[in-house]
Amino acid sequence: MKAANFVSPKHGSVIQITKAEAKRLEQYWAAQPKNKTIKSGGLWLDDSGRHINAHGGGIMRYGDTWYWFGEHKADTTSSAMVGVMCYASKDLVNWRNCGVALYVSDKKGSDIERGCVLERPKVIYNKVTGKFCMWFHLELKGKGYSAARYGVAVSDRPEGPYKFLYSQRANAGTYPIEFGDKELTVLDTMDINHFKEWWTPDWYEAIRQGLFLKRDLGSGQMSRDMTLYIDDDGKAYHIFSSEDNLTLHIAELTNDYLHHSGRYTRVAPGGQNEAPAIFKKDGTYWMITSGCTGWAPNEARMFSAPSIWGPWTQHPNPCRGPKSEITFGGQSTYILPVGEQLIFMADIWRPKHPSDARYIWLPIEFEDGKPVVRWQDEWELSVK
Ligand code: GAL
């Protein structure tokens, strides 16, 4: 009897066994009870019986498998003690734990030293280079949230291991594409020393015009909550909270998806948006975000645009049902298209017990041409 490669559903590793044994094992695993529905807010167990530990995450499809990447959270701290986890599934409800995709480092002074803040990782596949590209929000160890950087890592395999490449602030020395002579003249005359007091009407107006953009021009723009998006033409974008979380930036990536190209735009200047999640439907780009209240939930916001470059228009809160005024207790992280279905994904944070944070996945419906996210205790997702 010849040997066969068999991927153990329990451990995710490839083992060499006889074909007859492989068949028996497949039948055994096929007979195990399977999750059929999505129950937001509950414990979601992986194939080893542990609650999935992939927070602030996103999902990438590769071949017939979905890969879920997210922050590993420890029991008592929100700092990164392990790194980015990866889970794999063929039906989006039963998940195989693939282990750690990107490890934090034990090297003192490393950008991703254990104990840093490593949040909202997202992975995209580059068809041209054949590489899997991971971007995340990074705060250096012991520096609170002051670094405001993005980090990039790369792998030849979807589940990793990912090799950390670099971290930095965004688009140093570069102005947004919409800044022409008029905007630059306004910036020229602006003096940050005149705006010591925050939140005044004058300060708001200056923020909208680019006060903090000018402040950070040399060092690069701040980069915190983030997502990635690949458009139909293969161009990819990094969408992140910048300018002290006051303004979102959408920055185009280079063709290898490992750097910014230098082209970027500002969205909702001064609007204080975090947790961006984006999708496109019938040529319209839709983005759902949150306000800035840390781990505490707040009311979701929604924007649309005819082009990724804008203009972006704000719409009312898309959530409906109990606790819709606080995004059902969650904060957006990703929107996954599955055929015609769109899944809104959010995190219910548990800052006192971070690893016990929960997940919200709800279908996006359309009413009067606009996305609506309605709470459902339980729903069935059909993956064709
Ligand atoms: C949230 C943000 C999270 C995390 C947290 C820290 O607003 O979305 O990703 O950074 O703040 O307080």
Coordinates of C-alpha atoms and ligand atoms in Angstrom, one line a residue, residues 56 71 73 78 117 119-120 137 139 145 224-226 241 245 274-276 290-296 298 331-332 347 349, ligand 1:
G56 CA -9.0 42.7 14.6
E71 CA -4.2 39.3 16.6
K73 CA -4.5 38.1 22.4
S78 CA -3.5 43.6 25.0
V117 CA 1.4 46.5 20.1
E119 CA -2.9 45.2 15.7
R120 CA -5.4 44.6 12.9
H137 CA -0.6 48.4 12.8
E139 CA 3.4 50.4 18.2
Y145 CA 0.6 54.4 21.0
R224 CA -2.9 53.1 13.2
D225 CA -6.2 51.2 12.7
M226 CA -6.0 49.7 9.2
S241 CA -6.3 56.1 10.7
N245 CA -6.8 59.3 14.4
E274 CA -11.1 54.1 13.1
A275 CA -11.5 50.4 12.3
P276 CA -12.0 50.9 8.5
S290 CA -16.1 53.3 14.0
G291 CA -15.6 56.4 16.1
C292 CA -12.6 56.7 18.4
T293 CA -13.5 55.4 21.9
G294 CA -10.7 52.8 22.4
W295 CA -12.0 49.4 23.4
A296 CA -15.5 50.7 24.2
N298 CA -19.6 53.2 19.6
Q331 CA -16.1 47.4 16.3
S332 CA -15.7 46.8 12.6
D347 CA -14.7 42.5 17.4
W349 CA -13.3 43.6 22.8
Ligands
GAL1 C1 -9.3 51.0 19.3 C2 -8.7 50.4 18.1 C3 -8.1 49.1 18.5 C4 -7.1 49.4 19.5 C5 -7.7 50.1 20.7 C6 -6.7 50.5 21.8 O1 -10.0 52.2 19.1 O2 -9.7 50.2 17.1 O3 -7.5 48.5 17.3 O4 -6.0 50.1 19.0 O5 -8.3 51.2 20.3 O6 -7.3 51.2 22.8

